[in-house]
CSV table of N, CA, C and O in Angstrom, one decimal:
chain,number,residue,atom,x,y,z
A,16,MET,N,-8.1,-3.8,-16.5
A,16,MET,CA,-7.6,-2.5,-16.1
A,16,MET,C,-7.3,-2.6,-14.6
A,16,MET,O,-6.4,-1.9,-14.1
A,17,ARG,N,-8.0,-3.4,-13.8
A,17,ARG,CA,-7.8,-3.4,-12.4
A,17,ARG,C,-6.4,-3.9,-12.0
A,17,ARG,O,-5.8,-3.3,-11.1
A,18,GLY,N,-5.9,-4.9,-12.7
A,18,GLY,CA,-4.5,-5.3,-12.5
A,18,GLY,C,-3.5,-4.3,-12.7
A,18,GLY,O,-2.5,-4.1,-12.0
A,19,LEU,N,-3.7,-3.5,-13.7
A,19,LEU,CA,-2.8,-2.4,-14.0
A,19,LEU,C,-2.8,-1.3,-12.9
A,19,LEU,O,-1.8,-0.8,-12.5
A,20,ASP,N,-4.0,-1.0,-12.4
A,20,ASP,CA,-4.2,-0.1,-11.4
A,20,ASP,C,-3.5,-0.6,-10.1
A,20,ASP,O,-2.7,0.2,-9.4
A,21,ASP,N,-3.7,-1.8,-9.8
A,21,ASP,CA,-3.0,-2.4,-8.6
A,21,ASP,C,-1.5,-2.3,-8.7
A,21,ASP,O,-0.8,-2.0,-7.7
A,22,MET,N,-1.0,-2.6,-9.9
A,22,MET,CA,0.5,-2.5,-10.1
A,22,MET,C,0.9,-1.1,-9.9
A,22,MET,O,2.0,-0.8,-9.3
A,23,HIS,N,0.2,-0.1,-10.3
A,23,HIS,CA,0.5,1.3,-10.2
A,23,HIS,C,0.6,1.7,-8.7
A,23,HIS,O,1.5,2.3,-8.2
A,24,TYR,N,-0.5,1.2,-7.9
A,24,TYR,CA,-0.5,1.5,-6.5
A,24,TYR,C,0.7,0.8,-5.8
A,24,TYR,O,1.3,1.4,-4.9
A,25,GLN,N,1.0,-0.4,-6.2
A,25,GLN,CA,2.1,-1.1,-5.6
A,25,GLN,C,3.4,-0.4,-5.9
A,25,GLN,O,4.3,-0.3,-5.0
A,26,SER,N,3.6,0.1,-7.1
A,26,SER,CA,4.8,0.8,-7.4
A,26,SER,C,4.9,2.1,-6.6
A,26,SER,O,6.0,2.5,-6.1
A,27,LEU,N,3.8,2.8,-6.3
A,27,LEU,CA,3.8,4.0,-5.4
A,27,LEU,C,4.2,3.6,-4.0
A,27,LEU,O,5.0,4.3,-3.4
A,28,ILE,N,3.8,2.5,-3.5
A,28,ILE,CA,4.1,2.0,-2.2
A,28,ILE,C,5.6,1.6,-2.1
A,28,ILE,O,6.3,2.0,-1.2
A,29,ILE,N,6.1,1.0,-3.2
A,29,ILE,CA,7.5,0.6,-3.2
A,29,ILE,C,8.4,1.9,-3.3
A,29,ILE,O,9.4,2.0,-2.6
A,30,GLU,N,8.0,2.9,-4.0
A,30,GLU,CA,8.8,4.1,-4.1
A,30,GLU,C,8.8,4.8,-2.7
A,30,GLU,O,9.8,5.4,-2.3
A,31,TYR,N,7.6,4.8,-2.0
A,31,TYR,CA,7.6,5.4,-0.7
A,31,TYR,C,8.5,4.7,0.2
A,31,TYR,O,9.3,5.3,1.0
A,32,LEU,N,8.6,3.3,0.2
A,32,LEU,CA,9.5,2.6,1.0
A,32,LEU,C,10.9,2.8,0.7
A,32,LEU,O,11.8,2.7,1.6
A,33,LYS,N,11.2,3.0,-0.6
A,33,LYS,CA,12.6,3.2,-1.0
A,33,LYS,C,13.1,4.6,-0.4
A,33,LYS,O,14.2,4.7,-0.1
A,34,THR,N,12.1,5.5,-0.4
A,34,THR,CA,12.5,6.9,0.1
A,34,THR,C,12.6,6.9,1.6
A,34,THR,O,13.5,7.4,2.2
A,35,PHE,N,11.6,6.3,2.3
A,35,PHE,CA,11.5,6.5,3.8
A,35,PHE,C,11.8,5.2,4.5
A,35,PHE,O,11.9,5.2,5.8
A,36,GLU,N,12.2,4.1,3.9
A,36,GLU,CA,12.6,2.8,4.4
A,36,GLU,C,11.5,2.0,5.1
A,36,GLU,O,11.5,0.8,5.2
A,37,ARG,N,10.6,2.7,5.8
A,37,ARG,CA,9.5,2.0,6.4
A,37,ARG,C,8.2,2.9,6.4
A,37,ARG,O,8.4,4.1,6.3
A,38,GLY,N,7.1,2.2,6.5
A,38,GLY,CA,5.9,3.0,6.5
A,38,GLY,C,4.8,2.2,7.3
A,38,GLY,O,4.8,1.0,7.4
A,39,ARG,N,3.9,3.0,7.8
A,39,ARG,CA,2.7,2.4,8.5
A,39,ARG,C,1.5,2.4,7.6
A,39,ARG,O,1.5,3.2,6.6
A,40,LEU,N,0.5,1.7,8.0
A,40,LEU,CA,-0.7,1.6,7.2
A,40,LEU,C,-1.3,3.0,7.0
A,40,LEU,O,-1.7,3.4,5.9
A,41,ALA,N,-1.3,3.8,8.1
A,41,ALA,CA,-1.8,5.1,8.0
A,41,ALA,C,-1.1,6.0,7.0
A,41,ALA,O,-1.7,6.8,6.3
A,42,ASP,N,0.3,5.8,6.8
A,42,ASP,CA,1.1,6.5,5.8
A,42,ASP,C,0.6,6.2,4.4
A,42,ASP,O,0.4,7.1,3.6
A,43,PHE,N,0.4,4.9,4.2
A,43,PHE,CA,-0.1,4.5,2.8
A,43,PHE,C,-1.5,4.9,2.6
A,43,PHE,O,-1.8,5.3,1.4
A,44,ASP,N,-2.3,4.9,3.6
A,44,ASP,CA,-3.7,5.4,3.5
A,44,ASP,C,-3.7,6.8,3.0
A,44,ASP,O,-4.4,7.2,2.1
A,45,LYS,N,-2.9,7.6,3.7
A,45,LYS,CA,-2.8,9.1,3.4
A,45,LYS,C,-2.2,9.3,2.0
A,45,LYS,O,-2.7,10.1,1.2
A,46,MET,N,-1.2,8.6,1.6
A,46,MET,CA,-0.5,8.7,0.4
A,46,MET,C,-1.5,8.4,-0.8
A,46,MET,O,-1.5,9.1,-1.8
A,47,LEU,N,-2.2,7.3,-0.6
A,47,LEU,CA,-3.1,6.8,-1.7
A,47,LEU,C,-4.5,7.4,-1.7
A,47,LEU,O,-5.3,7.1,-2.6
A,48,ALA,N,-4.9,8.2,-0.7
A,48,ALA,CA,-6.2,8.6,-0.5
A,48,ALA,C,-6.8,9.3,-1.8
A,48,ALA,O,-7.9,9.0,-2.2
A,49,ASN,N,-6.0,10.2,-2.4
A,49,ASN,CA,-6.5,10.9,-3.5
A,49,ASN,C,-6.2,10.3,-4.9
A,49,ASN,O,-6.5,10.7,-5.9
A,50,LYS,N,-5.5,9.1,-4.8
A,50,LYS,CA,-5.2,8.4,-6.0
A,50,LYS,C,-6.1,7.2,-6.3
A,50,LYS,O,-6.2,6.8,-7.4
A,51,LEU,N,-6.8,6.7,-5.2
A,51,LEU,CA,-7.7,5.6,-5.4
A,51,LEU,C,-9.0,6.2,-6.0
A,51,LEU,O,-9.3,7.4,-5.8
A,52,PRO,N,-9.8,5.4,-6.6
A,52,PRO,CA,-11.1,5.8,-7.3
A,52,PRO,C,-12.0,6.5,-6.2
A,52,PRO,O,-12.1,6.1,-5.1
A,53,GLN,N,-12.6,7.6,-6.6
A,53,GLN,CA,-13.4,8.4,-5.7
A,53,GLN,C,-14.7,7.7,-5.4
A,53,GLN,O,-15.4,8.1,-4.5
A,54,VAL,N,-15.1,6.7,-6.2
A,54,VAL,CA,-16.3,6.0,-5.9
A,54,VAL,C,-16.2,5.1,-4.6
A,54,VAL,O,-17.2,4.7,-4.1
A,55,LEU,N,-15.0,4.9,-4.2
A,55,LEU,CA,-14.8,4.1,-3.0
A,55,LEU,C,-15.0,5.0,-1.7
A,55,LEU,O,-14.5,6.1,-1.7
A,56,ASP,N,-15.6,4.5,-0.7
A,56,ASP,CA,-15.7,5.2,0.5
A,56,ASP,C,-14.5,5.0,1.4
A,56,ASP,O,-13.6,4.3,1.0
A,57,ASP,N,-14.4,5.7,2.5
A,57,ASP,CA,-13.2,5.6,3.3
A,57,ASP,C,-12.9,4.1,3.8
A,57,ASP,O,-11.7,3.7,3.7
A,58,LYS,N,-13.9,3.4,4.1
A,58,LYS,CA,-13.7,2.0,4.6
A,58,LYS,C,-13.1,1.2,3.4
A,58,LYS,O,-12.2,0.4,3.6
A,59,GLN,N,-13.7,1.4,2.2
A,59,GLN,CA,-13.3,0.6,1.1
A,59,GLN,C,-11.8,1.0,0.7
A,59,GLN,O,-11.0,0.1,0.3
A,60,ARG,N,-11.5,2.2,0.8
A,60,ARG,CA,-10.1,2.7,0.5
A,60,ARG,C,-9.1,2.0,1.5
A,60,ARG,O,-8.1,1.6,1.1
A,61,LYS,N,-9.4,2.0,2.8
A,61,LYS,CA,-8.6,1.4,3.8
A,61,LYS,C,-8.4,-0.1,3.5
A,61,LYS,O,-7.3,-0.6,3.6
A,62,ASN,N,-9.5,-0.8,3.1
A,62,ASN,CA,-9.4,-2.2,2.8
A,62,ASN,C,-8.6,-2.4,1.5
A,62,ASN,O,-7.8,-3.4,1.5
A,63,LYS,N,-8.7,-1.5,0.6
A,63,LYS,CA,-7.9,-1.6,-0.7
A,63,LYS,C,-6.4,-1.6,-0.4
A,63,LYS,O,-5.6,-2.4,-0.8
A,64,VAL,N,-6.0,-0.6,0.5
A,64,VAL,CA,-4.6,-0.4,0.8
A,64,VAL,C,-4.1,-1.6,1.6
A,64,VAL,O,-3.1,-2.2,1.3
A,65,ARG,N,-4.9,-2.1,2.6
A,65,ARG,CA,-4.6,-3.3,3.3
A,65,ARG,C,-4.4,-4.5,2.5
A,65,ARG,O,-3.4,-5.3,2.6
A,66,ASN,N,-5.3,-4.7,1.5
A,66,ASN,CA,-5.3,-5.8,0.6
A,66,ASN,C,-4.0,-5.7,-0.3
A,66,ASN,O,-3.4,-6.7,-0.6
A,67,LEU,N,-3.7,-4.5,-0.8
A,67,LEU,CA,-2.5,-4.3,-1.6
A,67,LEU,C,-1.3,-4.8,-0.8
A,67,LEU,O,-0.4,-5.5,-1.3
A,68,LEU,N,-1.1,-4.3,0.4
A,68,LEU,CA,0.0,-4.6,1.2
A,68,LEU,C,0.1,-6.1,1.5
A,68,LEU,O,1.2,-6.7,1.4
A,69,GLN,N,-1.0,-6.8,1.8
A,69,GLN,CA,-1.0,-8.2,2.0
A,69,GLN,C,-0.6,-9.0,0.7
A,69,GLN,O,0.2,-9.9,0.8
A,70,LYS,N,-1.1,-8.5,-0.4
A,70,LYS,CA,-0.7,-9.2,-1.7
A,70,LYS,C,0.8,-9.0,-1.9
A,70,LYS,O,1.5,-9.9,-2.3
A,71,MET,N,1.3,-7.8,-1.6
A,71,MET,CA,2.7,-7.5,-1.8
A,71,MET,C,3.6,-8.4,-0.8
A,71,MET,O,4.6,-8.9,-1.2
A,72,ARG,N,3.0,-8.6,0.4
A,72,ARG,CA,3.7,-9.5,1.3
A,72,ARG,C,3.8,-10.9,0.8
A,72,ARG,O,4.8,-11.6,0.9
A,73,ARG,N,2.6,-11.4,0.3
A,73,ARG,CA,2.6,-12.8,-0.2
A,73,ARG,C,3.5,-12.9,-1.4
A,73,ARG,O,4.1,-14.0,-1.6
A,74,ASP,N,3.7,-11.9,-2.2
A,74,ASP,CA,4.5,-11.9,-3.4
A,74,ASP,C,6.0,-11.7,-3.0
A,74,ASP,O,6.9,-11.7,-3.9
A,75,GLY,N,6.3,-11.5,-1.7
A,75,GLY,CA,7.7,-11.3,-1.3
A,75,GLY,C,8.3,-9.9,-1.6
A,75,GLY,O,9.5,-9.8,-1.5
A,76,LEU,N,7.4,-8.9,-1.8
A,76,LEU,CA,7.9,-7.6,-2.1
A,76,LEU,C,8.2,-6.8,-0.8
A,76,LEU,O,9.1,-5.9,-0.7
A,77,VAL,N,7.3,-7.0,0.2
A,77,VAL,CA,7.4,-6.2,1.5
A,77,VAL,C,7.2,-7.2,2.6
A,77,VAL,O,6.8,-8.3,2.5
A,78,VAL,N,7.7,-6.7,3.8
A,78,VAL,CA,7.5,-7.5,5.0
A,78,VAL,C,6.9,-6.6,6.1
A,78,VAL,O,7.2,-5.4,6.1
A,79,SER,N,6.1,-7.2,6.9
A,79,SER,CA,5.5,-6.5,8.0
A,79,SER,C,6.4,-6.7,9.3
A,79,SER,O,6.7,-7.9,9.6
A,80,GLU,N,6.7,-5.6,9.9
A,80,GLU,CA,7.5,-5.7,11.2
A,80,GLU,C,6.7,-5.0,12.2
A,80,GLU,O,6.8,-3.7,12.4
A,81,GLY,N,5.9,-5.7,12.9
A,81,GLY,CA,5.0,-5.1,13.9
A,81,GLY,C,3.9,-4.2,13.2
A,81,GLY,O,3.2,-4.8,12.4
A,82,TRP,N,3.9,-2.9,13.5
A,82,TRP,CA,2.9,-2.1,12.8
A,82,TRP,C,3.5,-1.4,11.6
A,82,TRP,O,2.8,-0.5,11.0
A,83,SER,N,4.7,-1.7,11.2
A,83,SER,CA,5.3,-1.0,10.0
A,83,SER,C,5.6,-2.0,8.9
A,83,SER,O,5.7,-3.2,9.2
A,84,TRP,N,5.8,-1.5,7.7
A,84,TRP,CA,6.1,-2.2,6.6
A,84,TRP,C,7.5,-1.8,6.0
A,84,TRP,O,7.8,-0.6,6.0
A,85,THR,N,8.3,-2.7,5.5
A,85,THR,CA,9.6,-2.4,4.9
A,85,THR,C,9.7,-3.2,3.6
A,85,THR,O,8.9,-4.2,3.4
A,86,LEU,N,10.6,-2.8,2.7
A,86,LEU,CA,10.9,-3.6,1.6
A,86,LEU,C,11.5,-5.0,2.0
A,86,LEU,O,12.3,-5.0,2.9
A,87,ALA,N,11.2,-6.0,1.3
A,87,ALA,CA,11.7,-7.4,1.6
A,87,ALA,C,13.2,-7.5,1.5
A,87,ALA,O,13.8,-8.2,2.3
A,88,ASN,N,13.8,-6.8,0.6
A,88,ASN,CA,15.2,-7.0,0.4
A,88,ASN,C,16.1,-6.0,1.2
A,88,ASN,O,17.2,-5.9,0.9
A,89,SER,N,15.5,-5.3,2.1
A,89,SER,CA,16.3,-4.3,2.8
A,89,SER,C,16.7,-4.8,4.2
A,89,SER,O,16.3,-5.8,4.7
C-alpha cells in the first residue's frame, strides 16, 4: 500500500508543477499537509515530502534549481 500512496503523492506534486511550473519545499509541505497520514508528526511529514522529492529527482521526474523544484522535461 505504501508504494501506491507514494505514487499518489508524487502525482499531486507533478500536477502542482504542471500548474505553477516551479515549487518550493514549503509549497509541497503545505499542499500535502492534510493528505499525509495524521499519525505522522510535523517533522515526519516534512521528511516524507523531502524524501518524495529526492526519489522523484533520482527517477528523473523533477530537478532541483536552488531552492525550487521544476519538472525535468520543462
